[in-house]
Short mmCIF file of C-alpha atoms in Angstrom, two decimals:
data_model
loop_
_atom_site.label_atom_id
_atom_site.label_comp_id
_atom_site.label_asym_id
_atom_site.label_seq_id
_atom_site.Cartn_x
_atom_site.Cartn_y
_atom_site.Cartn_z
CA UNK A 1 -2.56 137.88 129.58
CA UNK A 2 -4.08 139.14 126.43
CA UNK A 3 -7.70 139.05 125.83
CA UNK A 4 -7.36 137.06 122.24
CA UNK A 5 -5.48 134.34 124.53
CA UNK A 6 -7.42 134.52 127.03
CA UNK A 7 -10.98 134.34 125.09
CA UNK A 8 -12.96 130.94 125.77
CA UNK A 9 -16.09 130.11 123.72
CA UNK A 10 -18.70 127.98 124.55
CA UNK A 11 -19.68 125.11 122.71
CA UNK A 12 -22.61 126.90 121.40
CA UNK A 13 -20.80 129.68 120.62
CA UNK A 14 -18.79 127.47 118.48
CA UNK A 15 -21.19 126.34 116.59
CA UNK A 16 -23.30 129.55 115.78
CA UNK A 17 -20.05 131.40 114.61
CA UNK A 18 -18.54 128.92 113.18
CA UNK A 19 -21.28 126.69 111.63
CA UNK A 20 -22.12 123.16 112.77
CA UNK A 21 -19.86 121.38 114.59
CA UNK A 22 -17.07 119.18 112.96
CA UNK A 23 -16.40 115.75 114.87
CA UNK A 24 -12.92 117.43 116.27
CA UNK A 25 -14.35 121.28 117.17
CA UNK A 26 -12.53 123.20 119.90
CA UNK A 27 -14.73 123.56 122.95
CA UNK A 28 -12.69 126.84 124.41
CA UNK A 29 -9.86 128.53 123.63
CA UNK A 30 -6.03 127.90 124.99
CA UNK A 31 -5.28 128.43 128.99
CA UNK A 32 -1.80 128.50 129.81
CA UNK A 33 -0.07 127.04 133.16
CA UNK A 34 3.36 128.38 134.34
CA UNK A 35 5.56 125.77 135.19
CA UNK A 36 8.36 126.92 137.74
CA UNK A 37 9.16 130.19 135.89
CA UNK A 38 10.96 128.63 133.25
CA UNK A 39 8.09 127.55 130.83
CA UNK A 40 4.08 127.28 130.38
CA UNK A 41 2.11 125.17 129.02
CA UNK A 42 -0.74 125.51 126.27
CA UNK A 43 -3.71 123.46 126.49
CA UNK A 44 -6.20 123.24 123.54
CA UNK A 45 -9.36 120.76 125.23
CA UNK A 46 -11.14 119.20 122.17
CA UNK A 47 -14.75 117.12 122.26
CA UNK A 48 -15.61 114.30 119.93
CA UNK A 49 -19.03 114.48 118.47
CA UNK A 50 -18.71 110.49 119.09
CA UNK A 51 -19.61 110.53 122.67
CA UNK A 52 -18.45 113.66 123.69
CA UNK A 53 -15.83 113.10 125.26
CA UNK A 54 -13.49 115.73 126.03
CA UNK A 55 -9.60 115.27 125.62
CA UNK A 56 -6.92 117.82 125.68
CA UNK A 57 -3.51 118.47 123.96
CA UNK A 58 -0.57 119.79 125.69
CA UNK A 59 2.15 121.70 124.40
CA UNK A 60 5.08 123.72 125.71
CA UNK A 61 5.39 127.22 124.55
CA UNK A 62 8.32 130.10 125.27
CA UNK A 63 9.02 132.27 127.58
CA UNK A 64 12.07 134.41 128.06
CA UNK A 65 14.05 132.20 129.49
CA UNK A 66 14.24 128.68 127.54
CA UNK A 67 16.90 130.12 126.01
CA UNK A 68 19.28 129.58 129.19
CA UNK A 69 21.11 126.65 130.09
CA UNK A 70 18.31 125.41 133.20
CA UNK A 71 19.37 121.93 133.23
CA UNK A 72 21.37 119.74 131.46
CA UNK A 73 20.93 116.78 129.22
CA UNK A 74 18.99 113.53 131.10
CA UNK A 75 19.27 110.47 129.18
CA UNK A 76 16.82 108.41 131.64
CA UNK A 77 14.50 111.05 129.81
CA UNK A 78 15.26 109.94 126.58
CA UNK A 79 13.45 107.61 124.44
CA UNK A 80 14.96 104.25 124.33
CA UNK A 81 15.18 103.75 120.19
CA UNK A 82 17.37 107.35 120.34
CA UNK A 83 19.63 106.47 122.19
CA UNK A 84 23.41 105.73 121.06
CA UNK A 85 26.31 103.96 122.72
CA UNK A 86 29.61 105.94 121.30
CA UNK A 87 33.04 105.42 121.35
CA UNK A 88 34.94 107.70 122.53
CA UNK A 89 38.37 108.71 122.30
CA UNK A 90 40.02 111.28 123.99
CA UNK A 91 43.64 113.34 124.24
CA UNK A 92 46.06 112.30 127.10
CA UNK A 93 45.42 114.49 129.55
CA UNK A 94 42.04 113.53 130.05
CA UNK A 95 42.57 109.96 130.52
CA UNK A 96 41.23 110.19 133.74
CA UNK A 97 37.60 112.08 132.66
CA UNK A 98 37.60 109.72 130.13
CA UNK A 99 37.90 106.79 131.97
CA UNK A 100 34.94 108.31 134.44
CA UNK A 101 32.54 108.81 131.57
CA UNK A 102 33.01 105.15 130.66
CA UNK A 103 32.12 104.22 134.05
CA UNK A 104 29.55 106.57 134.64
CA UNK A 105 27.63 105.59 131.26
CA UNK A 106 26.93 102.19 132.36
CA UNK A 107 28.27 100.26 129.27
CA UNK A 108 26.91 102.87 126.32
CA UNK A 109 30.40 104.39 125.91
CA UNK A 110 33.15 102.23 125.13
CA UNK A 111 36.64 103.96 125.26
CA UNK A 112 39.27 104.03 121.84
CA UNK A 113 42.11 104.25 121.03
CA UNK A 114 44.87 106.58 119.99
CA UNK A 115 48.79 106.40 119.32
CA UNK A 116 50.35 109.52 120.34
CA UNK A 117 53.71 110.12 119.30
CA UNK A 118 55.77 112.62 117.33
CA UNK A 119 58.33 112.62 114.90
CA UNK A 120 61.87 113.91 115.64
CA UNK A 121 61.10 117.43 114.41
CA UNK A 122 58.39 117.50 117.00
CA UNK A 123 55.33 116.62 115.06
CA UNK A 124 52.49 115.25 115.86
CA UNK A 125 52.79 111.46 115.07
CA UNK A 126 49.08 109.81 115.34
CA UNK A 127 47.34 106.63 114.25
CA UNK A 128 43.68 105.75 115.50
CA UNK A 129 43.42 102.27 116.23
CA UNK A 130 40.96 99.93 114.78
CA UNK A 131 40.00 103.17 113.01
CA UNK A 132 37.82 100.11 110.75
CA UNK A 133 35.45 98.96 113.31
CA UNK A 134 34.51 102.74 114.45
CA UNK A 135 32.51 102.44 110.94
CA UNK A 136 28.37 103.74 110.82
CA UNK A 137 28.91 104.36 114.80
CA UNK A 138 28.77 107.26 117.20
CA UNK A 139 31.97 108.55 117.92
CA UNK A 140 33.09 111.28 120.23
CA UNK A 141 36.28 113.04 121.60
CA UNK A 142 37.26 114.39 124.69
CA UNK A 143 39.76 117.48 124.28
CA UNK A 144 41.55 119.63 126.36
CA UNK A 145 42.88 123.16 124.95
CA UNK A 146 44.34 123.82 128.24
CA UNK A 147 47.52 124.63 126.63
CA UNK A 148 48.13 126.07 123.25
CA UNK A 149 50.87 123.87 122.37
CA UNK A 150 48.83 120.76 122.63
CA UNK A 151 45.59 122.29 120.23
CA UNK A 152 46.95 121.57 117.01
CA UNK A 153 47.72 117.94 117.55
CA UNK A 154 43.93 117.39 118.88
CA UNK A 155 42.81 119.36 116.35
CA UNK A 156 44.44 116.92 114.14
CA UNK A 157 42.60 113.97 115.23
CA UNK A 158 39.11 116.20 115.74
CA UNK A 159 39.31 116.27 112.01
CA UNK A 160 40.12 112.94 110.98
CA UNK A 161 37.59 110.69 113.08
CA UNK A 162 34.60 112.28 110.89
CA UNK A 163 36.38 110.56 107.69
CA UNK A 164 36.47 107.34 108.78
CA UNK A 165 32.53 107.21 107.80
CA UNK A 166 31.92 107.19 111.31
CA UNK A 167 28.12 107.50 111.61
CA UNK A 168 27.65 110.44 113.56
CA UNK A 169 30.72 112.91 115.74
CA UNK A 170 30.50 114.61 119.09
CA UNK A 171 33.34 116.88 120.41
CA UNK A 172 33.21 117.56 124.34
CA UNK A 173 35.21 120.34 124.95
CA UNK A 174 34.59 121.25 128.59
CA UNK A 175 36.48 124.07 128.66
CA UNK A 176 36.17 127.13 126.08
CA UNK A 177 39.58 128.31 127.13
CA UNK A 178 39.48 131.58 124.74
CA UNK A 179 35.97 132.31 126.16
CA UNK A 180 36.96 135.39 128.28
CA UNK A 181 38.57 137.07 124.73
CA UNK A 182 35.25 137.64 122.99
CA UNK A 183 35.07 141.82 122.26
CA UNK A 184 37.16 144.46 121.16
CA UNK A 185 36.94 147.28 122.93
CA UNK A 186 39.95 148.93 120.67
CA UNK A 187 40.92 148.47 117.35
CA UNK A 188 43.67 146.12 116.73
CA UNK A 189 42.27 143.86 119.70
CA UNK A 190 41.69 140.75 118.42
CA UNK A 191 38.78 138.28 119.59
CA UNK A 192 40.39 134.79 120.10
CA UNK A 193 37.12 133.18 120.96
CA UNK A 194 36.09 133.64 117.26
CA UNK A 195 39.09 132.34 115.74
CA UNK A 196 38.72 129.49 118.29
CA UNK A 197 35.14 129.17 117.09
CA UNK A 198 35.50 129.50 113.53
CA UNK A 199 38.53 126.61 113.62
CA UNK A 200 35.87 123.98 115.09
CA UNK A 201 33.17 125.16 112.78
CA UNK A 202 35.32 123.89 109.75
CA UNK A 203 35.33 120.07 111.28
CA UNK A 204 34.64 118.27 108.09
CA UNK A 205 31.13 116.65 108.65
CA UNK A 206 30.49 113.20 109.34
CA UNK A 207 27.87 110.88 107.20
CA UNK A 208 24.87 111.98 110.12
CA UNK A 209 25.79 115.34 109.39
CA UNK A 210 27.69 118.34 111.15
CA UNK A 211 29.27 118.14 114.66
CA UNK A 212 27.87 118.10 117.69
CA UNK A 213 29.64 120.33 120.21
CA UNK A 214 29.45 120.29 124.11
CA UNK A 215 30.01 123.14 126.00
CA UNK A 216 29.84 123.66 129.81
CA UNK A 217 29.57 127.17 131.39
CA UNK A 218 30.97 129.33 127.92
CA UNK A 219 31.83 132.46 129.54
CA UNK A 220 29.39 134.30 127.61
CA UNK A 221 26.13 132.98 125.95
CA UNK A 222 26.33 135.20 122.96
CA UNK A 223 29.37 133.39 121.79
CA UNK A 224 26.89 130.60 120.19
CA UNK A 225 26.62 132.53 117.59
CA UNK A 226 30.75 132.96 116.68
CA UNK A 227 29.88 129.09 114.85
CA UNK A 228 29.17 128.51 111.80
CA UNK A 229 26.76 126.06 110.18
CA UNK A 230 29.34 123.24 110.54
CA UNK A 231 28.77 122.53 114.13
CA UNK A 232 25.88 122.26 116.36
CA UNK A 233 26.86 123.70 120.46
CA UNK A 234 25.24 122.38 122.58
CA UNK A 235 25.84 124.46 125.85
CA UNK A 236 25.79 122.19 129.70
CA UNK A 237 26.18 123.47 132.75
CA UNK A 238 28.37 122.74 136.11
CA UNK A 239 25.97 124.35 138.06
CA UNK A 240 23.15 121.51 138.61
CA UNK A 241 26.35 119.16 140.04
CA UNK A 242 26.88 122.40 142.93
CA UNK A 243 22.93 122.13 143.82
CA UNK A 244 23.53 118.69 144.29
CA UNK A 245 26.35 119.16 146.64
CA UNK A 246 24.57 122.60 148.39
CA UNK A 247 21.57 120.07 149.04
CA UNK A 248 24.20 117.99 151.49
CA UNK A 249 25.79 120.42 153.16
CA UNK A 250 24.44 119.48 157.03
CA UNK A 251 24.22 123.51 157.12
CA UNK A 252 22.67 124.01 153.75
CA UNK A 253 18.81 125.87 154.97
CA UNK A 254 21.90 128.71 155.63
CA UNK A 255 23.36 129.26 152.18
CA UNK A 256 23.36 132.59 150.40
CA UNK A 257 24.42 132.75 146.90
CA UNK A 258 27.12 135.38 146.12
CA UNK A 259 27.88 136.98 142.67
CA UNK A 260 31.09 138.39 142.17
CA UNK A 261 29.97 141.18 139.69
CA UNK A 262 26.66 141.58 137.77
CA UNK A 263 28.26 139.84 135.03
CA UNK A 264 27.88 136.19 136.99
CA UNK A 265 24.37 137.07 138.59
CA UNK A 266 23.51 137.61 135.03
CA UNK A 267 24.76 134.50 134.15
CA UNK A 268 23.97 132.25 136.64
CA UNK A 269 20.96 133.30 138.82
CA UNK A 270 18.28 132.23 137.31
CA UNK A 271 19.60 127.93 138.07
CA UNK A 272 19.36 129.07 141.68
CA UNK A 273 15.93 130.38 141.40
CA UNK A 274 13.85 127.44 142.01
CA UNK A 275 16.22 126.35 145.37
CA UNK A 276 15.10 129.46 147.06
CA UNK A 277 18.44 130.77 148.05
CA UNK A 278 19.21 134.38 149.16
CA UNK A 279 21.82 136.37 147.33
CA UNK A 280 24.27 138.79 147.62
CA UNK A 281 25.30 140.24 144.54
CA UNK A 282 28.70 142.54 144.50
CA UNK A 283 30.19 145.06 142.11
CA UNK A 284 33.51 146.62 141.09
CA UNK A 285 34.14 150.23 141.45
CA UNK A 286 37.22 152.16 140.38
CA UNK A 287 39.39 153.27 143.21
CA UNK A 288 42.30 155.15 141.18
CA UNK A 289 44.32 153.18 139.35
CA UNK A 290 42.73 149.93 141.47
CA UNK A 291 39.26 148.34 140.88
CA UNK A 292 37.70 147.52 144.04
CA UNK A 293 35.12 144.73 145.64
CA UNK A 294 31.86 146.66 146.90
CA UNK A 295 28.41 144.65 148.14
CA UNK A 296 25.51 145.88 145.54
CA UNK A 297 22.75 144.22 147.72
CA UNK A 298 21.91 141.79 150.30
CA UNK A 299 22.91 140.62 153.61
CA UNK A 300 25.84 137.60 153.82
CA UNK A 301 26.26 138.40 157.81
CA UNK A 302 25.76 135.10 159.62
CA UNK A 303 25.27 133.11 156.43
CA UNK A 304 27.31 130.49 154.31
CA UNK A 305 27.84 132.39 151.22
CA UNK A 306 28.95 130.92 148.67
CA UNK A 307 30.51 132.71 145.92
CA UNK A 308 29.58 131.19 141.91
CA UNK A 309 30.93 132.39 138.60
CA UNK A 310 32.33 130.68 135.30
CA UNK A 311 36.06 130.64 135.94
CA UNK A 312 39.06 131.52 138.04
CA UNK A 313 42.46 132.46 136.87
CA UNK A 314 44.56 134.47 139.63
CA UNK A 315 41.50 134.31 141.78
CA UNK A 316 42.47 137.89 142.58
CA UNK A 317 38.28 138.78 142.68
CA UNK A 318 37.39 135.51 144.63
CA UNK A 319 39.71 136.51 147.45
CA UNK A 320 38.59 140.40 147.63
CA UNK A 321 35.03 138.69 147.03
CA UNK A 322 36.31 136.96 150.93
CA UNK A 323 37.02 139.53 152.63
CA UNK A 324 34.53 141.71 152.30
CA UNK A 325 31.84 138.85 152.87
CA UNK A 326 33.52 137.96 156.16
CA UNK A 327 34.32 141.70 157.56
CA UNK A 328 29.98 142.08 156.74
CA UNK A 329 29.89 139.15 159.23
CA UNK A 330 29.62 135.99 156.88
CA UNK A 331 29.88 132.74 159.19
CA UNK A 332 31.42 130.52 156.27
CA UNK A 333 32.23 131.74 152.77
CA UNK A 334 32.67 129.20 149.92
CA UNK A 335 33.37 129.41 146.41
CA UNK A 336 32.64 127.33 142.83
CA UNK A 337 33.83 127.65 139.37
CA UNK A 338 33.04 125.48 136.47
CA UNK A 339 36.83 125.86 135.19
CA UNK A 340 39.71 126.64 137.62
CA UNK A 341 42.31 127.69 135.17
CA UNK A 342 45.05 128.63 137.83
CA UNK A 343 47.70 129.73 135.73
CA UNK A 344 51.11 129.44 137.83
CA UNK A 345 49.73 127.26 140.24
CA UNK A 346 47.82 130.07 141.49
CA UNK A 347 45.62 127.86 143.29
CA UNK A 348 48.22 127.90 145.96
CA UNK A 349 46.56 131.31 146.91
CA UNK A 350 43.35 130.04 148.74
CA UNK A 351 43.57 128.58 152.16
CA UNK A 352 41.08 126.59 154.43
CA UNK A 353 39.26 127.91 157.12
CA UNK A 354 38.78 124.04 158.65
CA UNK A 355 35.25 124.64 160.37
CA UNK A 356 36.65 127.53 162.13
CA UNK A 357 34.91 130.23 160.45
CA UNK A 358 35.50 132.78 157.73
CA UNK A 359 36.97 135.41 159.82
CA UNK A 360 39.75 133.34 161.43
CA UNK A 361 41.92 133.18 158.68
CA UNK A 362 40.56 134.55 155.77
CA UNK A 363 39.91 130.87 154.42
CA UNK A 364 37.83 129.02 152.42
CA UNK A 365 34.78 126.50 153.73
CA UNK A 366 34.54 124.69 150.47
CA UNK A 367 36.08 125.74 147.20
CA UNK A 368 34.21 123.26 144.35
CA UNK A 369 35.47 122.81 140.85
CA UNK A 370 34.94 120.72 138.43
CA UNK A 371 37.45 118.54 136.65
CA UNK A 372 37.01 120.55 133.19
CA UNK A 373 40.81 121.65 133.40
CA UNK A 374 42.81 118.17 134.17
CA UNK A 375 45.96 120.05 135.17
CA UNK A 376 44.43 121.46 138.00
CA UNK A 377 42.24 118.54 139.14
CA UNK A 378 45.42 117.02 139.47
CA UNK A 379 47.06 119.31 141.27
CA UNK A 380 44.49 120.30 144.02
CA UNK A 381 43.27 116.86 144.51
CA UNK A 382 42.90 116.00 148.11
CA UNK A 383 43.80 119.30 149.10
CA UNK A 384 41.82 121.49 151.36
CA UNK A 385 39.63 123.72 150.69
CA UNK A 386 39.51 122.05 147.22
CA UNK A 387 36.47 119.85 146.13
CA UNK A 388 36.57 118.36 142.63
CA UNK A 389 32.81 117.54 141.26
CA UNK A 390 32.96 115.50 138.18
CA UNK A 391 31.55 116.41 135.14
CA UNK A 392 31.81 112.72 133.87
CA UNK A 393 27.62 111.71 134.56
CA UNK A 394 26.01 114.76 132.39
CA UNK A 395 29.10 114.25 129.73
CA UNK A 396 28.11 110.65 129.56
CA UNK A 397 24.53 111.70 129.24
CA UNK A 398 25.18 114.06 126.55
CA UNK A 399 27.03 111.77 124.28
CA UNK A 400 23.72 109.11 124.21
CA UNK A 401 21.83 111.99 122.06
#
């Protein structure tokens, strides 16, 4: 630590340098705790000249990593007077989530109310109900972009409920579906993750200002700053809800974390650091034409490994991620992704092992999702390997701030 922060003068230093004391003089200079790796703490100790008595100040101060998502919104840690029940409507297809939030939120979100129809050319044909009584109150929407032909008609309704002088808007959008197309790399390539971003930064703003937008697992941190001034991200995580369900597992003291490419390790590693689990961390190298699935470092033989990143879409990686895990001698290998996109039911791919071990038929232990994309929690529900873990307790949470 540097000397100037590290310094601590006496009292009587204090007051020769400095003149006599005042009633409030510092007694030594700041000492900083680390707290878990993730943030420290500055103390300042100050003495009253009425008695004496010593009392300290603490504040938190930065490291290098508050920037990451660590854990996600708690609203048994917030105060009482800030929170807000909401009402919250939601598009069709996540009727389900929606209803789960409700429940999960333990009477501070109340669900509305929308007519969705369309005229005979196709339209969108939409009326919010008692869009009156939704008046100076919290008010949030649950969309799904899952499919491009169903964006403009939510996109609609995301920009009407902020002029019904609704007090304050929230838009959960789980999924960032244009997340993955966020560089060129050639001119003429176009990034859909801006356009995507620069659509919700023009949602008009509501009387307590601009909206509020939660995030979970954006497939790259650095597209926070593709929005604009007209909406606030707020960027959750899926991860905490897989600790959760790691910490049950009967075999869980023999977990390994793997990475698919240094891409997720970047990404991800640092919410596993506290839990103590080994990793394994695996590359891509360029066979030919082919990119291939090589182990980087550490040791899955014997282990559970279980294999993170942000999404799947042909799970092409996840599968090559399988079988090199079990030929190194992996006793289990698992899998988790905040959004299983499956496109052509390519979920259909991944098989169970049932107990028998990740060698026997190139199978999956456990194969957790969340229920971010509600085409596919539909579809693999109650289907093995497939293990859907809601997202409805830290959404609920997240619409009380």
């Amino acid at each position: 630590m540097r000397d100037h922060l590290r310094a601590a003068p006496t009292a009587s230093t204090a007051s020769s340098c400095c003149g006599p004391r005042s009633s409030r003089a510092f007694v030594r200079g700041p000492s900083y705790t680390r707290s878990r790796g993730r943030m420290a703490t500055l103390t300042l100790a100050r003495s009253s000249s009425a008695g004496g008595v010593a009392r300290s100040t603490s504040f938190a101060t930065s490291t290098l990593e508050d920037f990451r998502i660590v854990n996600n919104v708690n609203a048994d840690d917030l105060p009482e007077a800030l929170r807000r029940d909401c009402v919250l409507f939601y598009a069709p297809d996540c009727k389900e989530l929606a209803e789960k939030i409700a429940e999960a939120s333990d009477g501070a979100v109340r669900l509305g109310k929308i007519r969705w129809k369309c005229f005979p050319d196709g339209f969108p044909d939409l009326f919010v109900h008692d869009a009156t009584s939704i008046r100076n109150r919290h008010v949030g929407f649950l969309a799904s972009f899952h499919d491009p032909a169903l964006i403009f008609e939510q996109i609609s309704i995301i920009y009407a409920l902020p002029r019904l002088f609704i007090g304050s808007f929230t838009l959960v959008l789980p999924f960032f579906p244009t997340g993955t197309a966020e560089r060129v790399e050639a001119e003429g390539e176009v990034a859909t993750a801006f356009t995507l971003a620069r659509i919700l930064s023009n949602i008009p703003p509501s009387r307590g200002g601009p909206t509020s937008l939660v995030v979970f697992d954006i497939h790259a941190l650095q597209e926070r700053f593709y929005f604009g001034d007209g909406v606030l991200p707020l960027f959750e995580s899926g991860i905490p809800l897989l600790l959760d369900r790691l910490r049950a597992l009967p075999d869980h003291e023999r977990v390994t974390i793997a990475y698919p490419d240094e891409g997720a390790w970047k990404r991800f590693h640092y919410q596993f650091k506290d839990e103590g689990y080994p990793e394994v961390i695996c590359t891509k190298v360029r066979d030919g034409a082919k990119r291939i699935v090589r182990l980087k470092e550490g040791e899955p033989a014997g282990r559970h490994v279980v294999i993170v990143d942000d999404l799947v879409q042909s799970g092409g990686t996840l599968i090559e991620c399988h079988a090199l895990l079990s030929s190194l001698g992996a006793k289990h290998v698992s899998a988790y992704v905040t959004h299983g996109v499956f496109p052509r039911d390519s979920w259909q791919k991944f098989k169970s092992d049932d107990g028998s071990g990740a060698a026997t038929n190139g199978g999956f232990r456990y194969f957790w999702l969340s229920d971010s994309c509600p085409q596919t929690t539909r579809a693999v529900e109650g289907r093995q390997p497939f293990e859907v873990l809601t997202l409805a307790g830290p959404i609920a949470a997240a619409l009380q701030i």
